[in-house]
Coordinates of C-alpha atoms and ligand atoms in Angstrom, one line a residue:
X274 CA 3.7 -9.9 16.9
X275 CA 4.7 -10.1 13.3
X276 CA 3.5 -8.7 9.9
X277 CA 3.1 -10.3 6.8
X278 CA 3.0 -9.0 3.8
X279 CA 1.9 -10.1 1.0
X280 CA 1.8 -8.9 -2.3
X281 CA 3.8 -7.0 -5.5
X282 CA 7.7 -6.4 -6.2
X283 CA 8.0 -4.1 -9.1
X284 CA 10.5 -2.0 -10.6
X285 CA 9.6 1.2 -11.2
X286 CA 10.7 3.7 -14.0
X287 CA 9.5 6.8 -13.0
X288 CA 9.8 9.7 -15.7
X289 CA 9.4 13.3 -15.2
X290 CA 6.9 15.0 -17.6
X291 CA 5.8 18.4 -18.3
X292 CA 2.2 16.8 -18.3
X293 CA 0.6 13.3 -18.7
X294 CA 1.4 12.0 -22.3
X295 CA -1.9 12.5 -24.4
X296 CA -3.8 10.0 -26.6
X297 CA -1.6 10.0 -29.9
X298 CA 1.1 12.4 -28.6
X299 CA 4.7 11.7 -28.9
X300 CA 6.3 13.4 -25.5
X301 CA 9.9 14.0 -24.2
X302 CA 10.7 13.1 -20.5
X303 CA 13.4 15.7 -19.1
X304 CA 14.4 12.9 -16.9
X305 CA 14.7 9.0 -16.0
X306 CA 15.1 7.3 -12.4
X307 CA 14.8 4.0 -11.2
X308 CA 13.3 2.8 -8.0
X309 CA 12.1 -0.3 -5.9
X310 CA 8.3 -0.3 -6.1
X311 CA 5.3 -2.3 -6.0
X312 CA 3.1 -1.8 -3.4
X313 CA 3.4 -5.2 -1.4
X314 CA 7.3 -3.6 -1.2
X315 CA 6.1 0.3 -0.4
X316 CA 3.7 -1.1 2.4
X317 CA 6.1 -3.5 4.3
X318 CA 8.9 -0.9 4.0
X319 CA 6.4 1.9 5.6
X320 CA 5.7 -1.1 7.9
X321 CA 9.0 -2.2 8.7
X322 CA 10.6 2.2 9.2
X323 CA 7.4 2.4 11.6
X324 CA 9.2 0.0 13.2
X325 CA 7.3 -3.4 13.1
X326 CA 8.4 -6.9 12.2
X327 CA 7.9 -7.3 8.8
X328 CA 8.2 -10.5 6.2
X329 CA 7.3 -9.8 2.8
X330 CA 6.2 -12.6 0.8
X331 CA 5.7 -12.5 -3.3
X332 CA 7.7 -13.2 -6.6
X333 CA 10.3 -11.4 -8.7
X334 CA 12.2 -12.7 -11.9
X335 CA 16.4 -12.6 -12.2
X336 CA 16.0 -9.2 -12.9
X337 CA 14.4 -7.7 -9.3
X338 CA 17.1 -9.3 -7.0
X339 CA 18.6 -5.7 -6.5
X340 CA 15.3 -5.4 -4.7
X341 CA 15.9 -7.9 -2.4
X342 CA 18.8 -5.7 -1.3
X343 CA 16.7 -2.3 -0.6
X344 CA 14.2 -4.6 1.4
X345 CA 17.1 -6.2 3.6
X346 CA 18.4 -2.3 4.2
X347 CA 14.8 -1.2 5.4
X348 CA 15.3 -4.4 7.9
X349 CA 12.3 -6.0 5.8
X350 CA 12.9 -10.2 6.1
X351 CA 12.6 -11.6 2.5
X352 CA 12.8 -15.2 3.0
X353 CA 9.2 -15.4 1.5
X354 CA 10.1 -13.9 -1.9
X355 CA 10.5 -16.4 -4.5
X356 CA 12.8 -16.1 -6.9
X357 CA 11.3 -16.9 -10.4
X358 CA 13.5 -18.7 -13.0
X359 CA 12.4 -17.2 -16.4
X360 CA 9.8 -14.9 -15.1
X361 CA 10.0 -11.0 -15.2
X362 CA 10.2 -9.0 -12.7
X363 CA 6.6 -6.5 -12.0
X364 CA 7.6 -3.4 -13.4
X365 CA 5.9 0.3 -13.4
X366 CA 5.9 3.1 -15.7
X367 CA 5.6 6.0 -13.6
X368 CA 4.6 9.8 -15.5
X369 CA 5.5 12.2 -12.8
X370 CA 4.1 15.7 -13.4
X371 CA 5.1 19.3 -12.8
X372 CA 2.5 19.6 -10.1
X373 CA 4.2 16.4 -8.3
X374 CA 1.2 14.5 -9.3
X375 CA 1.7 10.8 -11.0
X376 CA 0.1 7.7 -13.5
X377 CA 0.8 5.0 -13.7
X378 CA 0.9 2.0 -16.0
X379 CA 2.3 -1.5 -14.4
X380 CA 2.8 -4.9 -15.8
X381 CA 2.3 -7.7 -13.3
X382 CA 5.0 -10.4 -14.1
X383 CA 6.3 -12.7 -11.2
X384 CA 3.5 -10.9 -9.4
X385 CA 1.1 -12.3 -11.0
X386 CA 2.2 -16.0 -10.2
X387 CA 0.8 -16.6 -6.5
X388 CA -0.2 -20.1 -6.3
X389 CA -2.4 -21.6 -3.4
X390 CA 0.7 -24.4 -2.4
X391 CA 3.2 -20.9 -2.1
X392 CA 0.4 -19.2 0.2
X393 CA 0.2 -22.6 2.6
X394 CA 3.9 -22.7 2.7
X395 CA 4.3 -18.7 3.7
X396 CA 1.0 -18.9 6.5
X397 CA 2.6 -22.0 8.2
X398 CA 5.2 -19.6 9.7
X399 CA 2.6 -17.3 11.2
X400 CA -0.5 -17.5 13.3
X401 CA -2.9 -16.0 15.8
X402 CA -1.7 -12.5 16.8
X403 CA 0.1 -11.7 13.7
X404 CA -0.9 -9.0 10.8
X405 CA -1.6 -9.9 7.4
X406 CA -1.4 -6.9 4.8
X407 CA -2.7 -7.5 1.3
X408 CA -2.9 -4.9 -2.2
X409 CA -4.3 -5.6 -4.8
X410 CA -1.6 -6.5 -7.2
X411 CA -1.3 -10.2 -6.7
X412 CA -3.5 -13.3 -7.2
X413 CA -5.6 -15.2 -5.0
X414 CA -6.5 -12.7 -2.7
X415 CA -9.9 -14.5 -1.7
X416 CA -7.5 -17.8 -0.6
X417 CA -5.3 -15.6 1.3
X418 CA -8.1 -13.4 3.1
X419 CA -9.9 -16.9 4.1
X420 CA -6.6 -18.9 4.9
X421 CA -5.5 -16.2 7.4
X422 CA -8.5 -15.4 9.3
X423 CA -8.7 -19.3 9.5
X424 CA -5.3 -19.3 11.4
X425 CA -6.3 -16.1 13.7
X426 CA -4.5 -13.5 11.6
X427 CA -5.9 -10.0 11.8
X428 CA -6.3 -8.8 7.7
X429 CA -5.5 -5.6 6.4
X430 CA -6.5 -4.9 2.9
X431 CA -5.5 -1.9 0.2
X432 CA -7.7 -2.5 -2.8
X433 CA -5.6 -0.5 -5.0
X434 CA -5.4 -0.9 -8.0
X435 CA -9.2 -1.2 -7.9
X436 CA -11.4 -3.6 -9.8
X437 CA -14.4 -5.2 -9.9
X438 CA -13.0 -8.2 -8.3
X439 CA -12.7 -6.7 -5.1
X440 CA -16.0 -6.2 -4.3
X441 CA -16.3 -9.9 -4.7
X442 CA -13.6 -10.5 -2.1
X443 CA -14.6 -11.7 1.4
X444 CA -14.8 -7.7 2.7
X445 CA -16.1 -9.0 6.2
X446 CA -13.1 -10.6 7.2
X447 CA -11.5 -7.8 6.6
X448 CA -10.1 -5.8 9.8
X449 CA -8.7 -2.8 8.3
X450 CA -9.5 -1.2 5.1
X451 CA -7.5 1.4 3.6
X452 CA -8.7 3.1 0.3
X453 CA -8.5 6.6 -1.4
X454 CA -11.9 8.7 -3.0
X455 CA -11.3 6.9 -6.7
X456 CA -11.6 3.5 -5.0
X457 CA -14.0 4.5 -2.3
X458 CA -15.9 5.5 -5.3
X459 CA -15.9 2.8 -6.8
X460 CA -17.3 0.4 -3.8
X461 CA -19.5 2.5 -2.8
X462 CA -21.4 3.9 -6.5
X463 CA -21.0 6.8 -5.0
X464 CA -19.0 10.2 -4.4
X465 CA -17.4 10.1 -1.0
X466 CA -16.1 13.9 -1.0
X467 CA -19.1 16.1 0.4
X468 CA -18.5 13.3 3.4
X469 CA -15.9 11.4 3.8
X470 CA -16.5 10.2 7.4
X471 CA -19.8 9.0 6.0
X472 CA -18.5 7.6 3.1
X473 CA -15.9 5.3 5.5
X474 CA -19.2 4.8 7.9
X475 CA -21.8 3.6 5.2
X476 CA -18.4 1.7 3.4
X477 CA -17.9 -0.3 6.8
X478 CA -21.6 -0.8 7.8
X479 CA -22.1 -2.4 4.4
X480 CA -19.8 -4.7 3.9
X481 CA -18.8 -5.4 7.7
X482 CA -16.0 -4.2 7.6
X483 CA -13.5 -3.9 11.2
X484 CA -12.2 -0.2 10.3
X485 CA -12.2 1.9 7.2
X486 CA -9.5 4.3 6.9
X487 CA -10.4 6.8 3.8
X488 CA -7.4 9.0 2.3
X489 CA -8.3 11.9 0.5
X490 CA -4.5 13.1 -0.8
X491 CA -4.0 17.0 0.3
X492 CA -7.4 16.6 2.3
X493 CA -6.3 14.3 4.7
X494 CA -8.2 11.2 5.9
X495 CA -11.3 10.0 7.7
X496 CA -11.4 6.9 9.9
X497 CA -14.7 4.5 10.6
X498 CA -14.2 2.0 13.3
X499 CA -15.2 0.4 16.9
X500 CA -13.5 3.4 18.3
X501 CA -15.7 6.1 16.9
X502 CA -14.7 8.5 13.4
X503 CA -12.4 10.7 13.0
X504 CA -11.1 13.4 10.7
X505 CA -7.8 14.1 10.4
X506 CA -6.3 17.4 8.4
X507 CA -3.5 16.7 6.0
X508 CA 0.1 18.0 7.6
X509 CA 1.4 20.4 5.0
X510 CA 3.9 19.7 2.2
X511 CA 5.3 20.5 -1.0
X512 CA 4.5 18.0 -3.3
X513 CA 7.0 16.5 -5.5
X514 CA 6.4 13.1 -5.7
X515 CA 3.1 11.7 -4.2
X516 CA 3.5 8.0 -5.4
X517 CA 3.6 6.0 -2.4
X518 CA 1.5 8.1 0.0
X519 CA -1.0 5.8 0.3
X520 CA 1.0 2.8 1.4
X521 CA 3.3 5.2 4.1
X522 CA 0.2 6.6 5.6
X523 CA -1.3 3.0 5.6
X524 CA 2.1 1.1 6.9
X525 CA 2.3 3.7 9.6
X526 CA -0.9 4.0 10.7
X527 CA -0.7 0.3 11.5
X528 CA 2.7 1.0 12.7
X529 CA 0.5 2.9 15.5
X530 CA -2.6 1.0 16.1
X531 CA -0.2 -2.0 16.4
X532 CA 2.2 -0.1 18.8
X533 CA -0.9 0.7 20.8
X534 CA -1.8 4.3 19.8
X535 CA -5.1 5.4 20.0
X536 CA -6.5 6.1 16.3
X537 CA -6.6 10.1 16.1
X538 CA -2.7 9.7 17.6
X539 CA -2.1 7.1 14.8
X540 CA -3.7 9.0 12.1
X541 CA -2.0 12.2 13.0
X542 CA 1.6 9.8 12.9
X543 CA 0.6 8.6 9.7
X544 CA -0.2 11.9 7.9
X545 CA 3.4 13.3 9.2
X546 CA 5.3 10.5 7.4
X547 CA 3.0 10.5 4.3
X548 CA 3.7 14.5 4.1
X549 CA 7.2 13.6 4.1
X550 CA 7.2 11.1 1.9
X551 CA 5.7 13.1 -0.5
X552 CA 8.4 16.3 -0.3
X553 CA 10.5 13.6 -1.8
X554 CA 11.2 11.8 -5.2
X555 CA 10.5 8.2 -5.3
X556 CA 8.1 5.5 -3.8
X557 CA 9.6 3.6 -1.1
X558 CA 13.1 6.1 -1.2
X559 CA 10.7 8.4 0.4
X560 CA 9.3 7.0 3.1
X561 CA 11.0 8.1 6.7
X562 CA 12.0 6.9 9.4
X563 CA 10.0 6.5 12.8
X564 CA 12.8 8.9 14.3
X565 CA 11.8 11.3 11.4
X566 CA 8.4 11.1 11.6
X567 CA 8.2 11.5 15.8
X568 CA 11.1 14.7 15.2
X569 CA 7.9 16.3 12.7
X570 CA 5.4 15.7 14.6
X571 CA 3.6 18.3 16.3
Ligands
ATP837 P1 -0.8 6.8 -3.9 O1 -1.7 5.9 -4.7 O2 0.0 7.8 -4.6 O3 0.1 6.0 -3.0 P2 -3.2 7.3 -2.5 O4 -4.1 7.9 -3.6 O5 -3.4 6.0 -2.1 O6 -1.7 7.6 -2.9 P3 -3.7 9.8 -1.0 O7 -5.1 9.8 -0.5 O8 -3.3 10.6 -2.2 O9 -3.3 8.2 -1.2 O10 -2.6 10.2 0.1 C1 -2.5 9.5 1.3 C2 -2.2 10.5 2.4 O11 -1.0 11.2 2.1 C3 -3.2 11.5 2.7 O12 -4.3 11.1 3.5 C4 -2.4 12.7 3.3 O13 -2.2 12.5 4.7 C5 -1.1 12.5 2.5 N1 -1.0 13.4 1.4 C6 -1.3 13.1 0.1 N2 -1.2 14.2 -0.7 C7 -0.8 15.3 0.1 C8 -0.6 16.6 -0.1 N3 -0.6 17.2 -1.2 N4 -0.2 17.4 1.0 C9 -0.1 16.8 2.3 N5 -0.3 15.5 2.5 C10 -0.7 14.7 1.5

């Protein structure tokens, strides 16, 4: 079984702040550091330390082939990445707070240059069996979601950064769905934190979704599927850099489910590596290892 995934490159300049820069306020970072990013990159990096097979497939400029490198290290295949002549790289700035918390403000570039023809060229090397994961930081999603069910792909989809075209996509093809409270929020018209199982319950029943898999940052996650729901408690940390949480927990929870875990055991693994990740600076420089998350967890 392989994994494809499909989505965003992006460099990301992530600057540490005393507190988010205000409207009209002129603010001086204490310090600068660069990183690979983009969640299409995070995701199959998470995917590929939990151990899976993992292709990425998306578009970076000149500028991003360093990035290229960090994939190949994290054993991620990048045959599927086009390299763009005259196109920028993606690229994120990233405010990073005294609490550890983090905004974010990204310019799409080369990501935003999927065509249908480079989708048909990618799915030809995969088929029934395999795993398609998808963000939302690239075009044609709604050609993608359609052309891999088609070809007896199983769809995984974070619709982050949310927008109103997401409720538009095809949500019932979708096998696993993995959002946090803003964008559960936002599907739903409605708060998910007095109940978050029901939140990922009404989220699935509505738009027929396979499984819904709700993270709630330091409150851990909730999971609505075939199998039943299920709460899981976040595993304690000291949060310094939270970017990047949501794609480890959601690259190593399918890193489970895929390996054959049952949910709460994949939920528990995916909690471990996301409160790692999060003790440390950086997106996908924090995510462990599948060693380092089965050493943690208890
Ligand atoms: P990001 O957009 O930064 O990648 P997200 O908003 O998609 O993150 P969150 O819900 O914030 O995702 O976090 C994902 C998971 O990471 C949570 O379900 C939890 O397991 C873990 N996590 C996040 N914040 C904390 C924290 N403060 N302490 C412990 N675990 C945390």
């Amino acid at each position: 079984m392989n994994v494809l995934c499909f989505g965003s490159l992006n460099i990301d300049y992530t600057y540490s702040v005393p507190h988010f820069v205000r409207k009209g306020e002129t603010l001086s970072s204490t310090d600068l550091r660069l990183f690979a990013g983009g969640k299409g990159l995070n995701q199959s990096i998470a995917l590929a330390r939990a151990g899976l097979n993992v292709s990425l497939a998306g578009a970076i400029g000149e500028d991003g082939r360093f990035l290229l490198a960090e994939l190949h290290e994290s054993g991620v295949d990048t045959r599927w990445v086009d390299v763009l002549p005259g196109m920028r790289t993606g690229h994120a700035i990233i405010q990073n707070d005294a609490e550890g918390d983090n905004c974010i403000l990204v310019y799409g570039g080369a990501n935003h240059c999927t065509t249908r023809e480079q989708i048909d060229r990618v799915l030809t090397a995969f088929g029934a069996g395999d795993v398609l994961t998808l963000q939302n930081e690239i075009r044609e999603l709604d050609y993608l979601i359609r052309a891999a069910k088609a070809k007896g792909l199983r769809v995984a989809l974070t619709p982050a950064p949310m927008n109103e075209a997401v409720e538009k996509l095809p949500l019932d093809l979708i096998d696993y769905l993995f959002l946090n409270e803003v964008e559960c929020a936002a599907l739903l018209h409605a708060d998910a934190e007095a109940d978050p199982i029901g939140a990922a319950q009404t989220l699935r029943e509505r738009f027929g979704i396979g499984s819904v898999v709700l993270t709630l940052g330091g409150e851990g996650s909730a999971y609505a599927g075939a199998e039943g729901c299920f709460r899981q408690a976040a595993v304690p940390a000291e949060a310094v850099d939270t970017t990047g949480a949501g794609d480890t927990y959601a690259g190593f929870f399918l890193g489970g489910v895929l390996s054959r875990l049952d949910v709460p055991t994949a939920m528990r693994y995916a909690s471990t590596a996301a409160s790692i990740a999060i003790s440390r600076p950086g997106a996908s420089a924090s995510i462990p290892s599948r060693e380092e998350v089965l050493g943690r967890m208890v």
